[in-house]
mmCIF file of C-alpha atoms and ligand atoms in Angstrom:
data_model
loop_
_atom_site.group_PDB
_atom_site.id
_atom_site.type_symbol
_atom_site.label_atom_id
_atom_site.label_comp_id
_atom_site.label_asym_id
_atom_site.label_seq_id
_atom_site.Cartn_x
_atom_site.Cartn_y
_atom_site.Cartn_z
ATOM 1 C CA MET A 1 89.937 -157.367 -151.388
ATOM 2 C CA GLU A 2 87.231 -157.653 -154.338
ATOM 3 C CA LEU A 3 85.994 -154.314 -155.626
ATOM 4 C CA ILE A 4 82.391 -155.461 -156.093
ATOM 5 C CA LYS A 5 80.386 -157.780 -153.916
ATOM 6 C CA VAL A 6 76.885 -158.714 -154.926
ATOM 7 C CA GLN A 7 74.154 -160.457 -152.743
ATOM 8 C CA GLU A 8 72.998 -162.972 -155.185
ATOM 9 C CA PRO A 9 69.657 -163.605 -153.423
ATOM 10 C CA LEU A 10 68.846 -160.037 -153.709
ATOM 11 C CA CYS A 11 70.058 -159.179 -157.226
ATOM 12 C CA VAL A 12 67.651 -159.162 -160.045
ATOM 13 C CA LYS A 13 70.087 -158.443 -162.534
ATOM 14 C CA CYS A 14 68.305 -155.220 -163.886
ATOM 15 C CA GLY A 15 71.512 -153.849 -164.992
ATOM 16 C CA ILE A 16 70.956 -150.337 -163.350
ATOM 17 C CA CYS A 17 74.597 -150.568 -162.130
ATOM 18 C CA ILE A 18 76.128 -151.251 -165.235
ATOM 19 C CA ASP A 19 73.972 -148.661 -167.074
ATOM 20 C CA ILE A 20 74.954 -146.116 -164.454
ATOM 21 C CA CYS A 21 78.568 -146.723 -164.052
ATOM 22 C CA PRO A 22 80.703 -143.743 -165.336
ATOM 23 C CA PRO A 23 83.807 -145.376 -166.308
ATOM 24 C CA LYS A 24 81.467 -148.485 -167.635
ATOM 25 C CA ILE A 25 83.530 -150.936 -165.876
ATOM 26 C CA LEU A 26 80.604 -153.255 -164.870
ATOM 27 C CA SER A 27 78.988 -156.081 -166.933
ATOM 28 C CA MET A 28 76.452 -158.654 -166.424
ATOM 29 C CA GLY A 29 77.899 -162.037 -165.228
ATOM 30 C CA THR A 30 75.847 -165.293 -164.658
ATOM 31 C CA THR A 31 75.005 -164.311 -160.967
ATOM 32 C CA GLY A 32 74.976 -160.555 -161.104
ATOM 33 C CA PRO A 33 77.272 -157.619 -162.161
ATOM 34 C CA VAL A 34 81.054 -158.416 -162.285
ATOM 35 C CA THR A 35 84.025 -156.276 -163.290
ATOM 36 C CA SER A 36 87.460 -157.232 -164.787
ATOM 37 C CA ASN A 37 88.520 -153.567 -164.424
ATOM 38 C CA PRO A 38 88.380 -152.684 -160.850
ATOM 39 C CA ASN A 39 91.441 -150.123 -160.848
ATOM 40 C CA GLN A 40 89.189 -147.980 -163.232
ATOM 41 C CA CYS A 41 86.532 -147.408 -160.532
ATOM 42 C CA ILE A 42 86.361 -143.625 -159.481
ATOM 43 C CA ALA A 43 84.569 -144.693 -156.080
ATOM 44 C CA CYS A 44 81.482 -142.366 -157.013
ATOM 45 C CA GLY A 45 79.129 -145.035 -155.327
ATOM 46 C CA HIS A 46 76.618 -144.639 -157.963
ATOM 47 C CA CYS A 47 76.299 -148.385 -158.588
ATOM 48 C CA VAL A 48 75.724 -148.743 -154.798
ATOM 49 C CA ALA A 49 73.419 -145.597 -154.272
ATOM 50 C CA ALA A 50 71.250 -146.676 -157.438
ATOM 51 C CA CYS A 51 70.461 -150.453 -156.764
ATOM 52 C CA PRO A 52 66.759 -150.789 -155.933
ATOM 53 C CA GLN A 53 67.541 -153.910 -154.076
ATOM 54 C CA GLY A 54 70.698 -152.860 -152.008
ATOM 55 C CA ALA A 55 72.392 -155.907 -153.724
ATOM 56 C CA ILE A 56 75.538 -154.382 -154.550
ATOM 57 C CA ASP A 57 78.372 -153.281 -152.583
ATOM 58 C CA ASN A 58 81.454 -151.404 -153.648
ATOM 59 C CA PHE A 59 84.640 -151.623 -151.473
ATOM 60 C CA ARG A 60 85.614 -148.285 -152.512
ATOM 61 C CA ALA A 61 82.253 -146.796 -151.890
ATOM 62 C CA PRO A 62 80.592 -148.938 -149.167
ATOM 63 C CA LEU A 63 76.773 -149.528 -148.814
ATOM 64 C CA SER A 64 77.122 -149.241 -145.132
ATOM 65 C CA ALA A 65 78.482 -145.580 -145.608
ATOM 66 C CA GLN A 66 75.615 -144.426 -147.862
ATOM 67 C CA ASN A 67 72.467 -142.856 -145.937
ATOM 68 C CA SER A 68 69.229 -143.781 -147.346
ATOM 69 C CA LEU A 69 67.391 -140.730 -149.001
ATOM 70 C CA GLU A 70 63.892 -142.006 -147.506
ATOM 71 C CA LYS A 71 64.207 -140.256 -144.295
ATOM 72 C CA PHE A 72 65.046 -136.799 -145.847
ATOM 73 C CA PRO A 73 61.940 -134.654 -146.646
ATOM 74 C CA VAL A 74 61.800 -133.918 -150.583
ATOM 75 C CA ILE A 75 61.872 -130.103 -151.083
ATOM 76 C CA ASN A 76 59.595 -128.976 -153.954
ATOM 77 C CA ALA A 77 60.747 -126.560 -156.647
ATOM 78 C CA GLU A 78 59.336 -123.628 -154.804
ATOM 79 C CA GLU A 79 61.084 -124.224 -151.746
ATOM 80 C CA ALA A 80 64.265 -124.925 -153.718
ATOM 81 C CA GLU A 81 63.989 -121.538 -155.602
ATOM 82 C CA GLN A 82 63.662 -119.893 -152.180
ATOM 83 C CA PHE A 83 66.462 -121.714 -150.638
ATOM 84 C CA LEU A 84 68.949 -120.987 -153.615
ATOM 85 C CA ARG A 85 67.753 -117.251 -153.936
ATOM 86 C CA SER A 86 68.017 -116.577 -150.328
ATOM 87 C CA ARG A 87 71.750 -116.786 -150.284
ATOM 88 C CA ARG A 88 73.206 -113.399 -150.141
ATOM 89 C CA SER A 89 76.888 -112.264 -149.665
ATOM 90 C CA ILE A 90 77.142 -111.145 -146.014
ATOM 91 C CA ARG A 91 79.378 -108.199 -145.193
ATOM 92 C CA CYS A 92 78.337 -107.145 -141.760
ATOM 93 C CA TYR A 93 78.736 -109.756 -138.987
ATOM 94 C CA LYS A 94 78.074 -109.948 -135.451
ATOM 95 C CA ASN A 95 80.918 -109.929 -133.098
ATOM 96 C CA GLU A 96 80.134 -113.425 -132.051
ATOM 97 C CA ARG A 97 82.333 -116.778 -132.190
ATOM 98 C CA VAL A 98 81.085 -119.454 -134.335
ATOM 99 C CA PRO A 99 81.297 -122.674 -132.654
ATOM 100 C CA GLN A 100 83.731 -125.173 -134.069
ATOM 101 C CA GLU A 101 81.007 -127.762 -134.768
ATOM 102 C CA LEU A 102 79.378 -125.493 -136.937
ATOM 103 C CA LEU A 103 82.383 -124.657 -138.891
ATOM 104 C CA LEU A 104 82.898 -128.412 -139.055
ATOM 105 C CA LYS A 105 79.594 -128.953 -140.427
ATOM 106 C CA LEU A 106 80.060 -126.452 -143.027
ATOM 107 C CA VAL A 107 83.194 -127.739 -144.495
ATOM 108 C CA ASP A 108 81.771 -131.458 -144.153
ATOM 109 C CA ILE A 109 79.006 -130.209 -146.368
ATOM 110 C CA GLY A 110 81.570 -128.720 -148.786
ATOM 111 C CA ARG A 111 83.015 -132.345 -149.368
ATOM 112 C CA PHE A 112 79.885 -133.556 -150.853
ATOM 113 C CA ALA A 113 80.109 -131.365 -153.906
ATOM 114 C CA GLN A 114 80.846 -132.837 -157.246
ATOM 115 C CA THR A 115 84.394 -133.047 -158.391
ATOM 116 C CA ALA A 116 86.153 -134.006 -161.701
ATOM 117 C CA SER A 117 86.459 -137.585 -161.784
ATOM 118 C CA ASN A 118 85.350 -137.716 -158.339
ATOM 119 C CA ARG A 119 88.904 -137.068 -157.194
ATOM 120 C CA GLN A 120 87.770 -134.607 -154.441
ATOM 121 C CA GLY A 121 91.258 -133.576 -153.096
ATOM 122 C CA ILE A 122 90.113 -130.303 -151.442
ATOM 123 C CA SER A 123 91.018 -129.681 -147.715
ATOM 124 C CA TYR A 124 90.386 -126.706 -145.344
ATOM 125 C CA ILE A 125 92.033 -124.454 -143.130
ATOM 126 C CA VAL A 126 89.788 -122.545 -140.954
ATOM 127 C CA ILE A 127 91.122 -119.208 -139.446
ATOM 128 C CA GLU A 128 89.464 -118.084 -136.187
ATOM 129 C CA ASP A 129 92.436 -116.285 -134.707
ATOM 130 C CA LYS A 130 91.647 -112.543 -134.644
ATOM 131 C CA GLU A 131 95.106 -111.483 -134.705
ATOM 132 C CA THR A 132 95.770 -113.443 -137.799
ATOM 133 C CA ARG A 133 92.494 -112.032 -139.298
ATOM 134 C CA LYS A 134 93.548 -108.715 -138.738
ATOM 135 C CA LYS A 135 97.139 -109.296 -140.500
ATOM 136 C CA ILE A 136 95.313 -110.804 -143.399
ATOM 137 C CA THR A 137 93.619 -107.679 -143.993
ATOM 138 C CA GLU A 138 96.490 -105.641 -143.420
ATOM 139 C CA VAL A 139 98.908 -107.591 -145.832
ATOM 140 C CA THR A 140 96.001 -107.804 -148.262
ATOM 141 C CA VAL A 141 95.865 -103.817 -148.292
ATOM 142 C CA GLN A 142 99.500 -103.741 -148.482
ATOM 143 C CA TRP A 143 99.363 -105.752 -151.573
ATOM 144 C CA MET A 144 96.781 -103.737 -153.011
ATOM 145 C CA GLU A 145 98.793 -100.620 -152.637
ATOM 146 C CA GLU A 146 101.561 -102.366 -154.625
ATOM 147 C CA ASN A 147 99.191 -103.353 -157.454
ATOM 148 C CA ALA A 148 96.630 -100.257 -157.109
ATOM 149 C CA SER A 149 95.894 -100.129 -160.762
ATOM 150 C CA ASN A 150 94.980 -103.954 -161.126
ATOM 151 C CA TRP A 151 91.461 -103.681 -160.107
ATOM 152 C CA TRP A 152 89.109 -100.812 -160.032
ATOM 153 C CA SER A 153 88.039 -101.249 -156.226
ATOM 154 C CA PHE A 154 91.587 -101.403 -154.815
ATOM 155 C CA PRO A 155 91.833 -97.581 -154.310
ATOM 156 C CA LEU A 156 88.594 -97.404 -152.598
ATOM 157 C CA HIS A 157 89.393 -100.300 -150.013
ATOM 158 C CA ILE A 158 92.954 -98.853 -149.448
ATOM 159 C CA ARG A 159 91.299 -95.292 -148.703
ATOM 160 C CA ALA A 160 88.526 -96.898 -146.314
ATOM 161 C CA TYR A 161 91.057 -98.900 -144.535
ATOM 162 C CA ARG A 162 93.777 -96.244 -144.007
ATOM 163 C CA ASP A 163 91.566 -93.363 -143.397
ATOM 164 C CA GLN A 164 88.680 -95.005 -141.606
ATOM 165 C CA GLY A 165 90.018 -98.423 -140.265
ATOM 166 C CA VAL A 166 87.273 -99.982 -142.641
ATOM 167 C CA ASP A 167 87.993 -103.626 -143.391
ATOM 168 C CA GLY A 168 86.598 -104.072 -146.798
ATOM 169 C CA ILE A 169 88.506 -107.233 -147.548
ATOM 170 C CA LEU A 170 87.367 -109.643 -144.750
ATOM 171 C CA HIS A 171 84.744 -107.484 -143.391
ATOM 172 C CA ASP A 172 85.699 -108.321 -139.759
ATOM 173 C CA ALA A 173 84.108 -111.785 -140.539
ATOM 174 C CA PRO A 174 85.013 -114.038 -137.350
ATOM 175 C CA ASN A 175 86.063 -116.787 -139.558
ATOM 176 C CA LEU A 176 87.945 -117.360 -142.783
ATOM 177 C CA ILE A 177 87.771 -120.802 -144.565
ATOM 178 C CA ILE A 178 90.804 -121.289 -146.883
ATOM 179 C CA ALA A 179 90.629 -124.211 -149.336
ATOM 180 C CA THR A 180 93.775 -126.036 -150.558
ATOM 181 C CA ALA A 181 94.953 -128.824 -152.828
ATOM 182 C CA GLN A 182 97.839 -130.995 -153.616
ATOM 183 C CA LYS A 183 100.101 -128.683 -155.815
ATOM 184 C CA ASP A 184 100.110 -131.027 -158.648
ATOM 185 C CA PHE A 185 96.296 -131.368 -158.525
ATOM 186 C CA LYS A 186 94.659 -130.483 -161.921
ATOM 187 C CA ASN A 187 91.202 -129.673 -160.689
ATOM 188 C CA GLY A 188 91.973 -127.931 -157.665
ATOM 189 C CA ARG A 189 90.271 -124.455 -158.538
ATOM 190 C CA GLU A 190 87.083 -126.049 -159.982
ATOM 191 C CA ASN A 191 86.683 -128.474 -157.350
ATOM 192 C CA THR A 192 87.163 -125.634 -154.792
ATOM 193 C CA ILE A 193 84.521 -123.417 -156.333
ATOM 194 C CA LEU A 194 81.904 -125.930 -156.115
ATOM 195 C CA SER A 195 82.959 -127.011 -152.731
ATOM 196 C CA LEU A 196 82.783 -123.429 -151.270
ATOM 197 C CA SER A 197 79.406 -122.685 -153.053
ATOM 198 C CA TYR A 198 77.950 -125.770 -151.291
ATOM 199 C CA ILE A 199 79.243 -124.267 -148.185
ATOM 200 C CA GLU A 200 77.817 -120.657 -148.847
ATOM 201 C CA LEU A 201 74.391 -122.349 -149.746
ATOM 202 C CA PHE A 202 74.283 -124.443 -146.754
ATOM 203 C CA ALA A 203 75.434 -121.797 -144.185
ATOM 204 C CA ASN A 204 72.234 -120.084 -144.424
ATOM 205 C CA THR A 205 70.429 -123.186 -142.761
ATOM 206 C CA ILE A 206 72.535 -123.164 -139.808
ATOM 207 C CA LYS A 207 71.972 -119.160 -139.262
ATOM 208 C CA LEU A 208 75.392 -118.460 -140.705
ATOM 209 C CA GLY A 209 76.421 -116.098 -143.524
ATOM 210 C CA THR A 210 79.281 -116.114 -145.809
ATOM 211 C CA ALA A 211 80.964 -114.069 -148.628
ATOM 212 C CA TRP A 212 83.383 -115.225 -151.187
ATOM 213 C CA ALA A 213 86.782 -113.695 -150.244
ATOM 214 C CA GLY A 214 87.699 -112.569 -153.654
ATOM 215 C CA LEU A 215 90.286 -109.980 -152.806
ATOM 216 C CA ILE A 216 92.206 -112.169 -150.482
ATOM 217 C CA GLU A 217 91.914 -114.811 -153.283
ATOM 218 C CA MET A 218 93.688 -112.198 -155.783
ATOM 219 C CA CYS A 219 96.203 -111.539 -153.353
ATOM 220 C CA ALA A 220 97.085 -115.200 -152.702
ATOM 221 C CA PHE A 221 97.025 -116.228 -156.471
ATOM 222 C CA SER A 222 99.568 -113.629 -156.874
ATOM 223 C CA ASN A 223 101.867 -115.410 -154.484
ATOM 224 C CA TYR A 224 102.066 -112.550 -152.129
ATOM 225 C CA ARG A 225 104.420 -114.211 -149.497
ATOM 226 C CA PRO A 226 103.230 -112.201 -146.579
ATOM 227 C CA LEU A 227 99.775 -113.471 -147.125
ATOM 228 C CA LEU A 228 100.620 -117.008 -147.830
ATOM 229 C CA ASN A 229 102.789 -117.255 -144.745
ATOM 230 C CA LEU A 230 99.857 -116.231 -142.594
ATOM 231 C CA LEU A 231 97.572 -118.994 -144.113
ATOM 232 C CA GLN A 232 100.001 -121.492 -142.965
ATOM 233 C CA ILE A 233 99.190 -123.692 -146.118
ATOM 234 C CA PRO A 234 101.392 -127.093 -145.869
ATOM 235 C CA LYS A 235 104.343 -127.291 -148.284
ATOM 236 C CA GLU A 236 102.826 -129.928 -150.392
ATOM 237 C CA LYS A 237 99.536 -127.902 -150.931
ATOM 238 C CA VAL A 238 98.397 -124.573 -152.671
ATOM 239 C CA PHE A 239 95.707 -122.007 -151.868
ATOM 240 C CA THR A 240 92.701 -122.626 -153.840
ATOM 241 C CA GLY A 241 90.136 -120.274 -152.584
ATOM 242 C CA ALA A 242 88.468 -118.731 -149.694
ATOM 243 C CA VAL A 243 85.340 -117.673 -148.138
ATOM 244 C CA MET A 244 84.322 -115.621 -145.061
ATOM 245 C CA VAL A 245 82.034 -116.790 -142.402
ATOM 246 C CA GLY A 246 80.042 -115.414 -139.260
ATOM 247 C CA TYR A 247 76.746 -114.673 -138.059
ATOM 248 C CA PRO A 248 75.095 -111.974 -140.125
ATOM 249 C CA LYS A 249 74.236 -108.651 -138.329
ATOM 250 C CA TYR A 250 71.156 -108.129 -140.686
ATOM 251 C CA SER A 251 68.698 -110.490 -142.309
ATOM 252 C CA PHE A 252 67.407 -109.874 -145.808
ATOM 253 C CA LYS A 253 63.851 -109.565 -146.640
ATOM 254 C CA ARG A 254 63.877 -110.013 -150.361
ATOM 255 C CA LEU A 255 65.046 -112.737 -152.972
ATOM 256 C CA VAL A 256 67.908 -112.037 -155.243
ATOM 257 C CA ASP A 257 67.284 -110.878 -158.565
ATOM 258 C CA ARG A 258 69.728 -110.920 -161.345
ATOM 259 C CA ASN A 259 70.011 -109.537 -165.141
ATOM 260 C CA PRO A 260 67.256 -111.171 -167.247
ATOM 261 C CA ILE A 261 68.106 -114.520 -168.580
ATOM 262 C CA GLU A 262 70.007 -115.070 -171.962
ATOM 263 C CA VAL A 263 69.273 -118.320 -173.317
ATOM 264 C CA THR A 264 68.971 -119.894 -176.819
ATOM 265 C CA PHE A 265 67.605 -123.415 -177.483
ATOM 266 C CA ILE A 266 69.004 -125.041 -180.691
HETATM 267 C C1 LIG B 1 84.645 -114.939 -157.590
HETATM 268 C C2 LIG B 1 83.998 -113.911 -156.569
HETATM 269 C C3 LIG B 1 84.897 -112.934 -155.840
HETATM 270 C C4 LIG B 1 84.123 -112.321 -154.980
HETATM 271 N N1 LIG B 1 84.831 -111.361 -154.005
HETATM 272 C C5 LIG B 1 84.212 -110.754 -153.033
HETATM 273 C C6 LIG B 1 85.004 -110.040 -152.211
HETATM 274 O O1 LIG B 1 86.193 -110.162 -152.195
HETATM 275 N N2 LIG B 1 84.479 -109.372 -151.123
HETATM 276 C C7 LIG B 1 83.113 -109.576 -151.031
HETATM 277 O O2 LIG B 1 82.444 -108.676 -150.168
HETATM 278 N N3 LIG B 1 82.336 -109.995 -151.960
HETATM 279 C C8 LIG B 1 82.843 -110.695 -152.931
HETATM 280 N N4 LIG B 1 82.112 -111.759 -153.790
HETATM 281 C C9 LIG B 1 80.455 -111.339 -153.610
HETATM 282 C C10 LIG B 1 80.075 -110.785 -154.790
HETATM 283 O O3 LIG B 1 80.301 -109.468 -154.854
HETATM 284 C C11 LIG B 1 78.343 -111.068 -154.831
HETATM 285 O O4 LIG B 1 78.160 -112.392 -154.976
HETATM 286 C C12 LIG B 1 77.724 -110.255 -155.766
HETATM 287 O O5 LIG B 1 77.790 -108.821 -155.601
HETATM 288 C C13 LIG B 1 76.272 -110.777 -155.834
HETATM 289 O O6 LIG B 1 75.492 -110.434 -154.465
HETATM 290 P P1 LIG B 1 75.015 -111.770 -153.715
HETATM 291 O O7 LIG B 1 75.943 -112.693 -153.435
HETATM 292 O O8 LIG B 1 74.434 -111.265 -152.407
HETATM 293 O O9 LIG B 1 73.966 -112.393 -154.502
HETATM 294 C C14 LIG B 1 82.629 -112.516 -154.770
HETATM 295 C C15 LIG B 1 81.964 -113.213 -155.548
HETATM 296 C C16 LIG B 1 82.563 -114.240 -156.340
HETATM 297 C C17 LIG B 1 81.684 -115.204 -157.177
#
């Protein structure tokens, strides 16, 4: 199968596909773009997505799988700012099950994030089971007790959990999304961070809330077996990140603010 297929009557040889190709594997032939280096294609689909004529197809990023942008409304800068500044970490969840279609929609959005060399490579485990979630909190607290001096908040979480039964780890969220990557995958963590960030941002639009499960991550990254066993990560994969998900109990009425910007132009 040829990597590039060009519909000659449509191609006006504008050269956009050549200019835009990240590994620079396209050049202009007599009838349109050609490549002598198809194996170096990273399947990003830029050539197909940018062609104004719809003249080029790429076997590794087919035109038929690319949606036209035209049917989507363009959000303006103010709407975009509101959208981005509306995402908050949710630590109080309703005791309500999230339908699997919505969880699937969330992780499906996560796969559209940018990844190093478009290698993607992140897969997800969604933990819904209540008993498993409870055990995740329990073993993470156990790990904190063994490593109480590692992080400022560990003693607070341990005390809240042991004395009052407060789950400051998973916040009683009804779902935990675990990201995983192949053991030898170089950009697993970076790709995970972007993917989970997409998930966190999108969640608001389907009335869900999320929070980064940093304490669980610390425990998992320290290779704490009791936790890793609960997460059931396949043998050939490793844990790369986690976010909790559920319906927020409360809504925020104000946009996020942060420290004043520090920027230098040179
Ligand atoms: C790497 C990372 C780890 C985090 N870990 C936790 C965590 O374990 N538990 C939690 O409730 N929030 C966690 N958070 C959320 C932050 O506390 C939160 O983003 C920050 O306080 C700002 O609040 P906002 O997200 O509502 O804007 C984490 C965030 C990041 C980026």
